PDB file of C-alpha atoms in Angstrom:
ATOM      1  CA  MET Z 790    -181.494  25.425  77.273  1.00 71.00           C
ATOM      2  CA  ASN Z 791    -182.892  22.121  78.518  1.00 83.00           C
ATOM      3  CA  ILE Z 792    -179.633  20.396  77.678  1.00 87.00           C
ATOM      4  CA  LEU Z 793    -177.530  22.902  79.616  1.00 90.00           C
ATOM      5  CA  ILE Z 794    -179.778  22.759  82.678  1.00 91.00           C
ATOM      6  CA  THR Z 795    -179.922  18.967  82.565  1.00 93.00           C
ATOM      7  CA  ALA Z 796    -176.128  18.728  82.287  1.00 95.00           C
ATOM      8  CA  ALA Z 797    -175.646  21.137  85.204  1.00 95.00           C
ATOM      9  CA  VAL Z 798    -178.120  19.265  87.409  1.00 96.00           C
ATOM     10  CA  ALA Z 799    -176.509  15.929  86.496  1.00 97.00           C
ATOM     11  CA  VAL Z 800    -173.003  17.119  87.389  1.00 97.00           C
ATOM     12  CA  ILE Z 801    -174.050  18.803  90.634  1.00 97.00           C
ATOM     13  CA  SER Z 802    -176.083  15.757  91.674  1.00 98.00           C
ATOM     14  CA  TYR Z 803    -173.143  13.463  90.989  1.00 98.00           C
ATOM     15  CA  LEU Z 804    -170.780  15.656  93.020  1.00 98.00           C
ATOM     16  CA  ILE Z 805    -173.204  15.743  95.950  1.00 97.00           C
ATOM     17  CA  GLY Z 806    -173.615  11.987  95.722  1.00 97.00           C
ATOM     18  CA  SER Z 807    -169.842  11.590  95.813  1.00 97.00           C
ATOM     19  CA  VAL Z 808    -169.799  12.865  99.399  1.00 97.00           C
ATOM     20  CA  ASN Z 809    -169.693   9.452 101.065  1.00 96.00           C
ATOM     21  CA  PHE Z 810    -170.600   9.832 104.721  1.00 96.00           C
ATOM     22  CA  SER Z 811    -169.569   6.326 105.763  1.00 95.00           C
ATOM     23  CA  ILE Z 812    -166.011   6.990 104.609  1.00 95.00           C
ATOM     24  CA  LEU Z 813    -165.885  10.444 106.191  1.00 95.00           C
ATOM     25  CA  LEU Z 814    -167.377   9.306 109.501  1.00 95.00           C
ATOM     26  CA  SER Z 815    -165.183   6.213 109.758  1.00 94.00           C
ATOM     27  CA  ARG Z 816    -162.065   8.299 109.199  1.00 93.00           C
ATOM     28  CA  LEU Z 817    -163.266  10.796 111.784  1.00 92.00           C
ATOM     29  CA  LEU Z 818    -164.015   8.088 114.340  1.00 88.00           C
ATOM     30  CA  GLY Z 819    -160.949   5.919 114.105  1.00 80.00           C
ATOM     31  CA  GLY Z 820    -158.818   7.204 111.289  1.00 79.00           C
ATOM     32  CA  LYS Z 821    -159.546   4.008 109.352  1.00 87.00           C
ATOM     33  CA  ASP Z 822    -161.451   3.961 106.085  1.00 92.00           C
ATOM     34  CA  ILE Z 823    -164.653   1.904 106.406  1.00 94.00           C
ATOM     35  CA  ARG Z 824    -163.683   0.199 103.143  1.00 93.00           C
ATOM     36  CA  GLU Z 825    -160.850  -1.465 105.065  1.00 92.00           C
ATOM     37  CA  SER Z 826    -163.231  -2.936 107.638  1.00 89.00           C
ATOM     38  CA  GLY Z 827    -165.965  -5.568 107.715  1.00 85.00           C
ATOM     39  CA  SER Z 828    -167.447  -6.268 104.304  1.00 84.00           C
ATOM     40  CA  GLY Z 829    -165.414  -3.481 102.702  1.00 89.00           C
ATOM     41  CA  ASN Z 830    -168.549  -1.721 101.536  1.00 91.00           C
ATOM     42  CA  ALA Z 831    -168.873   2.023 102.068  1.00 93.00           C
ATOM     43  CA  GLY Z 832    -172.415   2.015 103.368  1.00 92.00           C
ATOM     44  CA  ALA Z 833    -174.704   2.098 106.383  1.00 92.00           C
ATOM     45  CA  THR Z 834    -174.826  -1.678 106.923  1.00 89.00           C
ATOM     46  CA  ASN Z 835    -171.049  -1.953 107.201  1.00 92.00           C
ATOM     47  CA  MET Z 836    -171.005   1.076 109.510  1.00 94.00           C
ATOM     48  CA  LEU Z 837    -173.616  -0.666 111.666  1.00 91.00           C
ATOM     49  CA  ARG Z 838    -171.573  -3.835 111.900  1.00 87.00           C
ATOM     50  CA  THR Z 839    -168.275  -2.033 112.435  1.00 90.00           C
ATOM     51  CA  TYR Z 840    -169.161   0.964 114.625  1.00 91.00           C
ATOM     52  CA  GLY Z 841    -172.550   0.061 116.087  1.00 91.00           C
ATOM     53  CA  LYS Z 842    -176.193   1.017 115.733  1.00 92.00           C
ATOM     54  CA  LYS Z 843    -175.786   4.755 116.361  1.00 94.00           C
ATOM     55  CA  MET Z 844    -173.273   5.289 113.562  1.00 94.00           C
ATOM     56  CA  GLY Z 845    -175.200   2.948 111.297  1.00 94.00           C
ATOM     57  CA  VAL Z 846    -178.390   4.980 111.735  1.00 96.00           C
ATOM     58  CA  ILE Z 847    -176.563   8.310 111.307  1.00 96.00           C
ATOM     59  CA  THR Z 848    -174.954   7.089 108.086  1.00 96.00           C
ATOM     60  CA  LEU Z 849    -178.283   5.759 106.842  1.00 96.00           C
ATOM     61  CA  LEU Z 850    -180.064   9.065 107.451  1.00 97.00           C
ATOM     62  CA  LEU Z 851    -177.310  11.136 105.833  1.00 97.00           C
ATOM     63  CA  ASP Z 852    -177.247   8.893 102.762  1.00 97.00           C
ATOM     64  CA  VAL Z 853    -181.036   9.097 102.459  1.00 97.00           C
ATOM     65  CA  LEU Z 854    -180.823  12.881 102.850  1.00 97.00           C
ATOM     66  CA  LYS Z 855    -178.496  13.147  99.853  1.00 97.00           C
ATOM     67  CA  GLY Z 856    -181.106  11.622  97.606  1.00 97.00           C
ATOM     68  CA  VAL Z 857    -183.922  13.696  99.100  1.00 98.00           C
ATOM     69  CA  VAL Z 858    -182.123  17.041  98.767  1.00 97.00           C
ATOM     70  CA  VAL Z 859    -180.974  16.510  95.196  1.00 97.00           C
ATOM     71  CA  VAL Z 860    -184.399  15.457  93.886  1.00 98.00           C
ATOM     72  CA  ILE Z 861    -186.145  18.314  95.700  1.00 97.00           C
ATOM     73  CA  LEU Z 862    -183.703  20.842  94.231  1.00 96.00           C
ATOM     74  CA  ALA Z 863    -184.289  19.442  90.749  1.00 96.00           C
ATOM     75  CA  GLY Z 864    -188.036  19.756  91.353  1.00 95.00           C
ATOM     76  CA  PHE Z 865    -187.598  23.416  92.281  1.00 94.00           C
ATOM     77  CA  ILE Z 866    -185.777  24.004  88.999  1.00 92.00           C
ATOM     78  CA  VAL Z 867    -188.620  22.393  87.066  1.00 90.00           C
ATOM     79  CA  SER Z 868    -191.155  24.587  88.883  1.00 88.00           C
ATOM     80  CA  ALA Z 869    -189.074  27.717  88.254  1.00 86.00           C
ATOM     81  CA  ALA Z 870    -188.856  26.924  84.539  1.00 79.00           C
ATOM     82  CA  GLU Z 871    -192.619  26.425  84.350  1.00 77.00           C
ATOM     83  CA  LEU Z 872    -193.277  29.696  86.183  1.00 79.00           C
ATOM     84  CA  TYR Z 873    -190.894  31.547  83.902  1.00 73.00           C
ATOM     85  CA  THR Z 874    -192.642  30.233  80.817  1.00 69.00           C
ATOM     86  CA  LEU Z 875    -196.086  31.065  82.191  1.00 70.00           C
ATOM     87  CA  GLY Z 876    -195.125  34.483  83.562  1.00 65.00           C
ATOM     88  CA  ALA Z 877    -193.422  35.588  80.383  1.00 57.00           C
ATOM     89  CA  GLY Z 878    -196.455  34.594  78.360  1.00 58.00           C
ATOM     90  CA  LEU Z 879    -194.247  32.679  75.962  1.00 50.00           C
ATOM     91  CA  ALA Z 880    -195.840  29.254  76.150  1.00 48.00           C
ATOM     92  CA  GLN Z 881    -196.101  29.026  72.362  1.00 53.00           C
ATOM     93  CA  ALA Z 882    -192.977  30.961  71.531  1.00 49.00           C
ATOM     94  CA  GLU Z 883    -189.811  29.314  70.367  1.00 49.00           C
ATOM     95  CA  GLY Z 884    -187.797  30.777  73.215  1.00 48.00           C
ATOM     96  CA  ALA Z 885    -189.995  29.133  75.823  1.00 46.00           C
ATOM     97  CA  GLN Z 886    -190.213  25.824  74.061  1.00 48.00           C
ATOM     98  CA  SER Z 887    -186.952  24.789  75.725  1.00 49.00           C
ATOM     99  CA  PHE Z 888    -188.862  24.726  79.021  1.00 56.00           C
ATOM    100  CA  SER Z 889    -191.854  22.865  77.593  1.00 59.00           C
ATOM    101  CA  ASP Z 890    -191.271  19.689  79.600  1.00 75.00           C
ATOM    102  CA  MET Z 891    -188.561  19.160  82.204  1.00 85.00           C
ATOM    103  CA  SER Z 892    -190.463  16.721  84.383  1.00 89.00           C
ATOM    104  CA  TYR Z 893    -187.702  14.198  83.784  1.00 93.00           C
ATOM    105  CA  LEU Z 894    -185.124  16.364  85.601  1.00 95.00           C
ATOM    106  CA  PRO Z 895    -185.666  14.966  89.137  1.00 97.00           C
ATOM    107  CA  TYR Z 896    -185.196  11.458  87.732  1.00 97.00           C
ATOM    108  CA  ILE Z 897    -181.908  12.461  86.088  1.00 97.00           C
ATOM    109  CA  ALA Z 898    -180.814  14.025  89.369  1.00 98.00           C
ATOM    110  CA  GLY Z 899    -181.765  10.842  91.197  1.00 98.00           C
ATOM    111  CA  VAL Z 900    -179.734   8.614  88.909  1.00 98.00           C
ATOM    112  CA  CYS Z 901    -176.686  10.880  89.132  1.00 98.00           C
ATOM    113  CA  VAL Z 902    -176.680  11.230  92.929  1.00 98.00           C
ATOM    114  CA  ILE Z 903    -176.807   7.425  93.188  1.00 98.00           C
ATOM    115  CA  LEU Z 904    -173.968   7.096  90.680  1.00 98.00           C
ATOM    116  CA  GLY Z 905    -171.993   9.569  92.779  1.00 97.00           C
ATOM    117  CA  HIS Z 906    -172.570   7.496  95.907  1.00 97.00           C
ATOM    118  CA  ASN Z 907    -171.623   4.265  94.146  1.00 97.00           C
ATOM    119  CA  PHE Z 908    -168.658   5.692  92.259  1.00 97.00           C
ATOM    120  CA  PRO Z 909    -167.519   8.775  94.242  1.00 97.00           C
ATOM    121  CA  LEU Z 910    -165.149  11.165  92.526  1.00 96.00           C
ATOM    122  CA  TYR Z 911    -163.509  12.094  95.823  1.00 95.00           C
ATOM    123  CA  PHE Z 912    -162.755   8.531  96.921  1.00 95.00           C
ATOM    124  CA  GLY Z 913    -161.288   6.786  93.908  1.00 94.00           C
ATOM    125  CA  PHE Z 914    -164.695   5.851  92.461  1.00 95.00           C
ATOM    126  CA  LYS Z 915    -165.088   3.110  95.077  1.00 95.00           C
ATOM    127  CA  GLY Z 916    -168.250   3.774  97.049  1.00 94.00           C
ATOM    128  CA  GLY Z 917    -171.287   2.024  98.448  1.00 94.00           C
ATOM    129  CA  LYS Z 918    -174.198   0.164  96.901  1.00 95.00           C
ATOM    130  CA  GLY Z 919    -176.621   3.078  96.949  1.00 95.00           C
ATOM    131  CA  VAL Z 920    -179.445   1.497  98.932  1.00 95.00           C
ATOM    132  CA  ALA Z 921    -180.122   4.381 101.335  1.00 96.00           C
ATOM    133  CA  THR Z 922    -179.570   7.068  98.717  1.00 97.00           C
ATOM    134  CA  SER Z 923    -181.888   5.233  96.327  1.00 97.00           C
ATOM    135  CA  LEU Z 924    -184.530   5.134  99.055  1.00 96.00           C
ATOM    136  CA  GLY Z 925    -184.323   8.898  99.464  1.00 97.00           C
ATOM    137  CA  VAL Z 926    -184.579   9.413  95.721  1.00 98.00           C
ATOM    138  CA  VAL Z 927    -187.542   7.073  95.246  1.00 97.00           C
ATOM    139  CA  LEU Z 928    -189.494   8.507  98.182  1.00 97.00           C
ATOM    140  CA  VAL Z 929    -189.297  12.037  96.783  1.00 97.00           C
ATOM    141  CA  LEU Z 930    -189.977  11.047  93.166  1.00 97.00           C
ATOM    142  CA  ASP Z 931    -193.199   9.304  94.217  1.00 96.00           C
ATOM    143  CA  TRP Z 932    -193.752   8.727  97.930  1.00 96.00           C
ATOM    144  CA  LYS Z 933    -196.478   6.144  97.334  1.00 96.00           C
ATOM    145  CA  VAL Z 934    -194.205   4.018  95.172  1.00 96.00           C
ATOM    146  CA  GLY Z 935    -191.383   4.616  97.632  1.00 96.00           C
ATOM    147  CA  LEU Z 936    -193.424   3.341 100.558  1.00 96.00           C
ATOM    148  CA  ILE Z 937    -194.486   0.227  98.644  1.00 96.00           C
ATOM    149  CA  VAL Z 938    -190.893  -0.557  97.693  1.00 96.00           C
ATOM    150  CA  ALA Z 939    -189.598   0.195 101.195  1.00 95.00           C
ATOM    151  CA  ALA Z 940    -192.283  -2.023 102.738  1.00 96.00           C
ATOM    152  CA  CYS Z 941    -191.327  -4.906 100.433  1.00 95.00           C
ATOM    153  CA  ALA Z 942    -187.621  -4.506 101.180  1.00 95.00           C
ATOM    154  CA  VAL Z 943    -188.084  -4.191 104.953  1.00 95.00           C
ATOM    155  CA  ALA Z 944    -190.431  -7.186 105.025  1.00 96.00           C
ATOM    156  CA  VAL Z 945    -187.861  -9.354 103.252  1.00 96.00           C
ATOM    157  CA  MET Z 946    -185.091  -8.134 105.560  1.00 94.00           C
ATOM    158  CA  ALA Z 947    -187.198  -8.799 108.642  1.00 94.00           C
ATOM    159  CA  LEU Z 948    -188.195 -12.303 107.518  1.00 95.00           C
ATOM    160  CA  THR Z 949    -184.806 -13.438 106.238  1.00 94.00           C
ATOM    161  CA  ARG Z 950    -182.391 -11.075 108.063  1.00 92.00           C
ATOM    162  CA  TYR Z 951    -180.616 -10.642 104.738  1.00 94.00           C
ATOM    163  CA  VAL Z 952    -180.184  -6.913 104.084  1.00 91.00           C
ATOM    164  CA  SER Z 953    -178.792  -7.666 100.650  1.00 93.00           C
ATOM    165  CA  LEU Z 954    -181.800  -9.766  99.619  1.00 96.00           C
ATOM    166  CA  GLY Z 955    -184.200  -7.044 100.722  1.00 96.00           C
ATOM    167  CA  SER Z 956    -182.218  -4.476  98.736  1.00 96.00           C
ATOM    168  CA  ILE Z 957    -182.110  -6.642  95.618  1.00 97.00           C
ATOM    169  CA  LEU Z 958    -185.825  -7.409  95.693  1.00 97.00           C
ATOM    170  CA  GLY Z 959    -186.489  -3.745  96.485  1.00 96.00           C
ATOM    171  CA  GLY Z 960    -184.741  -2.770  93.249  1.00 97.00           C
ATOM    172  CA  ALA Z 961    -186.778  -5.293  91.291  1.00 97.00           C
ATOM    173  CA  ALA Z 962    -189.982  -4.156  93.006  1.00 97.00           C
ATOM    174  CA  TYR Z 963    -189.282  -0.530  92.122  1.00 97.00           C
ATOM    175  CA  ILE Z 964    -188.987  -1.275  88.416  1.00 97.00           C
ATOM    176  CA  THR Z 965    -192.090  -3.467  88.493  1.00 97.00           C
ATOM    177  CA  VAL Z 966    -194.260  -0.982  90.386  1.00 97.00           C
ATOM    178  CA  GLU Z 967    -193.252   1.935  88.162  1.00 96.00           C
ATOM    179  CA  ILE Z 968    -193.984  -0.018  84.973  1.00 96.00           C
ATOM    180  CA  VAL Z 969    -197.365  -1.113  86.331  1.00 96.00           C
ATOM    181  CA  LYS Z 970    -198.114   2.497  87.283  1.00 94.00           C
ATOM    182  CA  ALA Z 971    -197.241   3.677  83.780  1.00 94.00           C
ATOM    183  CA  VAL Z 972    -199.490   1.046  82.195  1.00 93.00           C
ATOM    184  CA  VAL Z 973    -202.416   1.750  84.505  1.00 94.00           C
ATOM    185  CA  THR Z 974    -202.243   5.535  84.216  1.00 91.00           C
ATOM    186  CA  GLY Z 975    -201.262   5.546  80.552  1.00 89.00           C
ATOM    187  CA  ASN Z 976    -198.613   8.121  81.401  1.00 85.00           C
ATOM    188  CA  TYR Z 977    -195.487   7.035  79.544  1.00 81.00           C
ATOM    189  CA  ASN Z 978    -192.308   9.081  79.777  1.00 88.00           C
ATOM    190  CA  ILE Z 979    -189.432   7.197  78.210  1.00 93.00           C
ATOM    191  CA  THR Z 980    -186.708   9.206  79.966  1.00 93.00           C
ATOM    192  CA  GLN Z 981    -188.311   8.638  83.342  1.00 94.00           C
ATOM    193  CA  LEU Z 982    -188.791   4.920  82.716  1.00 95.00           C
ATOM    194  CA  VAL Z 983    -185.161   4.559  81.636  1.00 97.00           C
ATOM    195  CA  CYS Z 984    -184.085   6.286  84.850  1.00 97.00           C
ATOM    196  CA  VAL Z 985    -186.332   3.961  86.865  1.00 97.00           C
ATOM    197  CA  VAL Z 986    -184.719   0.912  85.257  1.00 97.00           C
ATOM    198  CA  ILE Z 987    -181.248   2.331  85.957  1.00 98.00           C
ATOM    199  CA  ILE Z 988    -182.053   3.051  89.613  1.00 98.00           C
ATOM    200  CA  GLY Z 989    -183.554  -0.387  90.220  1.00 97.00           C
ATOM    201  CA  GLY Z 990    -180.945  -2.091  88.057  1.00 97.00           C
ATOM    202  CA  LEU Z 991    -178.051  -0.502  89.948  1.00 97.00           C
ATOM    203  CA  LEU Z 992    -179.425  -1.846  93.216  1.00 96.00           C
ATOM    204  CA  ILE Z 993    -179.398  -5.345  91.768  1.00 97.00           C
ATOM    205  CA  VAL Z 994    -176.065  -5.173  89.933  1.00 96.00           C
ATOM    206  CA  ARG Z 995    -174.216  -3.609  92.862  1.00 95.00           C
ATOM    207  CA  HIS Z 996    -175.180  -6.659  94.916  1.00 95.00           C
ATOM    208  CA  LYS Z 997    -173.786  -9.196  92.457  1.00 95.00           C
ATOM    209  CA  GLU Z 998    -171.313 -10.591  95.007  1.00 93.00           C
ATOM    210  CA  ASN Z 999    -174.097 -10.836  97.569  1.00 93.00           C
ATOM    211  CA  ILE Z1000    -176.195 -12.732  95.043  1.00 96.00           C
ATOM    212  CA  LYS Z1001    -173.381 -15.259  94.620  1.00 95.00           C
ATOM    213  CA  ARG Z1002    -173.138 -15.689  98.397  1.00 94.00           C
ATOM    214  CA  LEU Z1003    -176.910 -15.981  98.743  1.00 95.00           C
ATOM    215  CA  ILE Z1004    -176.926 -18.774  96.178  1.00 94.00           C
ATOM    216  CA  ALA Z1005    -173.998 -20.457  97.936  1.00 95.00           C
ATOM    217  CA  GLY Z1006    -175.629 -20.030 101.345  1.00 92.00           C
ATOM    218  CA  THR Z1007    -172.682 -18.069 102.748  1.00 92.00           C
ATOM    219  CA  GLU Z1008    -174.217 -14.592 102.906  1.00 92.00           C
ATOM    220  CA  ASN Z1009    -174.091 -12.921 106.334  1.00 86.00           C
ATOM    221  CA  LYS Z1010    -177.358 -12.179 108.066  1.00 86.00           C
ATOM    222  CA  LEU Z1011    -178.141  -8.949 109.878  1.00 78.00           C
ATOM    223  CA  GLY Z1012    -176.714  -9.180 113.379  1.00 66.00           C
ATOM    224  CA  ALA Z1013    -173.912 -11.540 112.421  1.00 61.00           C
ATOM    225  CA  LYS Z1014    -170.695 -10.725 114.243  1.00 53.00           C
ATOM    226  CA  LYS Z1015    -168.451 -11.485 111.313  1.00 49.00           C
ATOM    227  CA  SER Z1016    -168.879  -9.705 107.976  1.00 42.00           C
ATOM    228  CA  ARG Z1017    -167.804 -10.790 104.573  1.00 40.00           C
TER     229      ARG Z1017
END
């Protein structure tokens, strides 16, 4: 039963993640796909540079909301499974064993909604970099960790004006903080840790071109009129 529920949550999360608001809003505003403008990235930063602060903020909030909604829904499923097991009085029975531990489910949902945003089914698998959606996911999975990671990312962005650098270091910080938390608490869940590495790793890998430009000194800063 766990496998079926996990598969269903993964697919639904991916499909929700595939709803790319920057593409939809850009087409609605000017009939032009955001991927054909500015940096070519389907995300909030490119919307900000191309259509202004208002549309950038709206896109950011909608992308964050995707991650929040999906993880919350997965959490509800976990709670429902636990209540079913407890209410039926089958905690030790074989039939209830399938619901013994589904705490990993929100993490699976988080990974899949980010994958949907990055590689959207509805838009030729060419999406954004998943920064805002990852933020929504991380904040719901553990708001304390989320705030630490967000603070690190925002601080870097504010000091350097490089959104990409803040996002990259935010991904690295997320992995680091979660591993430290696991060591300190002694609470190791391999599935969750793998998901954490994937979430943080995707943030870094999806910025590979930005990393090259940062090294070369040609990366655009926030507020620059011309995007790459």
